[in-house]
Short mmCIF file of C-alpha atoms in Angstrom, two decimals:
data_model
loop_
_atom_site.label_atom_id
_atom_site.label_comp_id
_atom_site.label_asym_id
_atom_site.label_seq_id
_atom_site.Cartn_x
_atom_site.Cartn_y
_atom_site.Cartn_z
CA MET A 1 0.00 0.00 0.00
CA THR A 2 1.36 3.39 -0.92
CA ARG A 3 0.58 7.02 -0.37
CA GLU A 4 1.60 10.13 -2.24
CA VAL A 5 3.38 12.86 -0.26
CA SER A 6 5.25 15.99 -1.32
CA GLY A 7 8.52 14.02 -1.38
CA GLY A 8 7.07 11.31 -3.66
CA ARG A 9 5.51 7.90 -3.18
CA GLU A 10 5.89 6.04 0.13
CA LEU A 11 5.27 2.38 1.01
CA LEU A 12 3.45 1.22 4.16
CA VAL A 13 5.61 -1.28 6.08
CA PHE A 14 5.79 -2.68 9.60
CA ASP A 15 8.22 -4.27 12.03
CA HIS A 16 7.29 -6.84 14.69
CA ARG A 17 7.79 -5.18 18.06
CA ASP A 18 8.50 -8.49 19.81
CA HIS A 19 10.07 -10.38 16.88
CA PRO A 20 12.65 -8.11 15.22
CA GLU A 21 14.18 -11.15 13.51
CA ALA A 22 11.09 -11.23 11.23
CA GLY A 23 12.39 -8.12 9.48
CA THR A 24 10.48 -5.27 7.88
CA GLN A 25 7.41 -6.42 5.96
CA VAL A 26 4.40 -5.23 4.02
CA PRO A 27 0.93 -6.34 5.12
CA ALA A 28 0.39 -9.92 3.97
CA GLY A 29 -1.56 -13.03 4.77
CA GLY A 30 -3.71 -15.87 3.63
CA VAL A 31 -7.06 -16.14 1.96
CA ASP A 32 -9.98 -17.70 3.83
CA PRO A 33 -11.99 -20.43 2.03
CA GLY A 34 -14.46 -18.78 -0.34
CA GLU A 35 -12.96 -15.33 0.19
CA LEU A 36 -12.30 -13.08 -2.79
CA LEU A 37 -8.65 -12.05 -3.15
CA THR A 38 -9.53 -8.34 -2.98
CA HIS A 39 -11.49 -8.92 0.24
CA ALA A 40 -8.51 -10.79 1.70
CA VAL A 41 -6.29 -7.81 0.85
CA GLN A 42 -8.65 -5.40 2.59
CA ARG A 43 -8.98 -7.68 5.63
CA GLU A 44 -5.24 -8.34 6.02
CA VAL A 45 -4.27 -4.67 5.67
CA ARG A 46 -6.90 -3.63 8.21
CA GLU A 47 -5.99 -6.45 10.66
CA GLU A 48 -2.24 -5.82 10.48
CA THR A 49 -2.10 -2.01 10.29
CA GLY A 50 -5.54 -0.61 11.12
CA VAL A 51 -5.54 1.16 7.75
CA ALA A 52 -8.24 0.77 5.11
CA ALA A 53 -7.05 -0.26 1.65
CA GLY A 54 -8.35 2.23 -0.88
CA ALA A 55 -9.86 1.29 -4.22
CA PRO A 56 -8.92 0.25 -6.77
CA ILE A 57 -6.99 -2.78 -5.61
CA ALA A 58 -4.93 -4.09 -8.51
CA VAL A 59 -2.76 -7.16 -9.00
CA LEU A 60 0.86 -6.07 -9.19
CA ALA A 61 2.70 -9.38 -9.63
CA VAL A 62 2.74 -13.09 -8.78
CA GLN A 63 5.68 -14.81 -7.09
CA ARG A 64 6.30 -18.58 -6.87
CA ARG A 65 8.86 -19.57 -4.23
CA PRO A 66 9.22 -22.23 -1.56
CA HIS A 67 8.00 -21.21 1.87
CA PRO A 68 11.07 -20.10 3.89
CA GLN A 69 10.29 -22.35 6.87
CA THR A 70 8.53 -25.37 5.35
CA SER A 71 10.02 -25.38 1.81
CA ARG A 72 6.52 -26.19 0.54
CA PRO A 73 5.50 -24.48 -2.70
CA ARG A 74 4.07 -21.02 -2.09
CA LEU A 75 2.23 -18.70 -4.45
CA THR A 76 2.16 -15.05 -3.41
CA VAL A 77 0.03 -12.48 -5.22
CA PHE A 78 1.18 -8.90 -4.68
CA PHE A 79 -1.50 -6.22 -4.78
CA HIS A 80 -1.34 -2.46 -5.06
CA ALA A 81 -3.72 -0.05 -3.34
CA CYS A 82 -3.52 3.55 -2.16
CA THR A 83 -4.20 5.10 1.19
CA THR A 84 -4.75 8.62 2.39
CA GLU A 85 -3.32 7.71 5.81
CA THR A 86 -1.70 10.82 7.31
CA ARG A 87 0.20 9.24 10.22
CA ASP A 88 3.88 8.72 9.50
CA SER A 89 4.23 6.00 12.15
CA TRP A 90 2.09 4.24 14.78
CA THR A 91 1.84 1.03 16.80
CA HIS A 92 -0.96 -1.40 15.95
CA THR A 93 -2.10 -4.57 17.70
CA VAL A 94 -3.20 -7.20 15.19
CA ALA A 95 -6.93 -7.73 15.19
CA GLY A 96 -8.85 -10.60 13.66
CA ARG A 97 -10.07 -13.74 15.28
CA GLU A 98 -8.69 -15.01 18.56
CA GLY A 99 -6.63 -18.11 17.83
CA ASP A 100 -5.39 -16.76 14.47
CA GLU A 101 -1.61 -17.02 14.07
CA ASP A 102 -1.04 -13.24 14.18
CA TYR A 103 -3.76 -12.34 16.71
CA GLY A 104 -2.42 -9.94 19.34
CA LEU A 105 0.96 -9.31 17.70
CA VAL A 106 2.14 -5.72 17.97
CA PHE A 107 3.42 -4.09 14.79
CA ARG A 108 5.28 -0.79 14.44
CA CYS A 109 3.79 0.60 11.24
CA HIS A 110 5.44 3.37 9.24
CA PHE A 111 5.95 4.69 5.74
CA VAL A 112 9.26 4.55 3.89
CA PRO A 113 10.23 6.27 0.65
CA LEU A 114 9.66 3.92 -2.26
CA SER A 115 13.28 4.43 -3.29
CA ALA A 116 14.46 2.78 -0.03
CA ALA A 117 11.85 0.03 0.22
CA ALA A 118 13.25 -2.75 -2.00
CA GLY A 119 16.40 -3.30 0.05
CA LEU A 120 14.55 -3.01 3.34
CA LEU A 121 11.92 -5.75 3.01
CA ALA A 122 12.27 -9.33 4.31
CA ASP A 123 11.41 -12.57 2.49
CA SER A 124 11.83 -11.15 -1.04
CA GLN A 125 8.83 -8.85 -0.54
CA GLY A 126 10.73 -6.06 -2.29
CA GLU A 127 11.08 -7.96 -5.57
CA PHE A 128 8.39 -5.94 -7.35
CA ILE A 129 8.95 -2.47 -5.87
CA SER A 130 10.20 -1.23 -9.25
CA LEU A 131 6.72 -1.82 -10.65
CA LEU A 132 5.37 0.77 -8.21
CA ARG A 133 7.82 3.44 -9.37
CA HIS A 134 6.43 3.39 -12.90
CA PRO A 135 2.86 2.19 -12.64
CA GLY A 136 1.32 0.72 -15.76
CA PRO A 137 -2.37 0.61 -16.63
CA SER A 138 -3.23 -2.01 -13.98
CA THR A 139 -1.60 -0.04 -11.15
CA ALA A 140 -2.33 3.54 -12.10
CA ASN A 141 -3.98 5.40 -9.24
CA SER A 142 -3.29 2.59 -6.78
CA GLY A 143 -0.67 1.53 -4.12
CA GLN A 144 0.74 -1.80 -2.70
CA THR A 145 -0.44 -4.57 -0.51
CA VAL A 146 0.34 -8.23 -0.34
#
């Protein structure tokens, strides 16, 4: 998810307060059975940051890589959406359903300049940052989410 500021485009990221080894990440997560991908994007962004994903939500890219812990095949769809969020940084406790893997985690959310984002993100999440610098027709007027 991105926002436009006077200095250019910025990417919404977060760090785990209690698990710094997880690295800096963008909002991400799974899709519930029967859930539309765009609804999963909106839900995950809201649960992990407290921010609403603005419309339109567009597919940015698809990544196929083994899961870093299980080595099982993993398909990740990267999305792009904009926000008008004005806070530069805040702390957010993950919402959702009690018993969910991330429930209750505390994230330090903040925006970083797009130019610095690719080298900052964990787990190859920065692979497609260059697509946000020069948005094509499917990402015009949008921002990023995973």
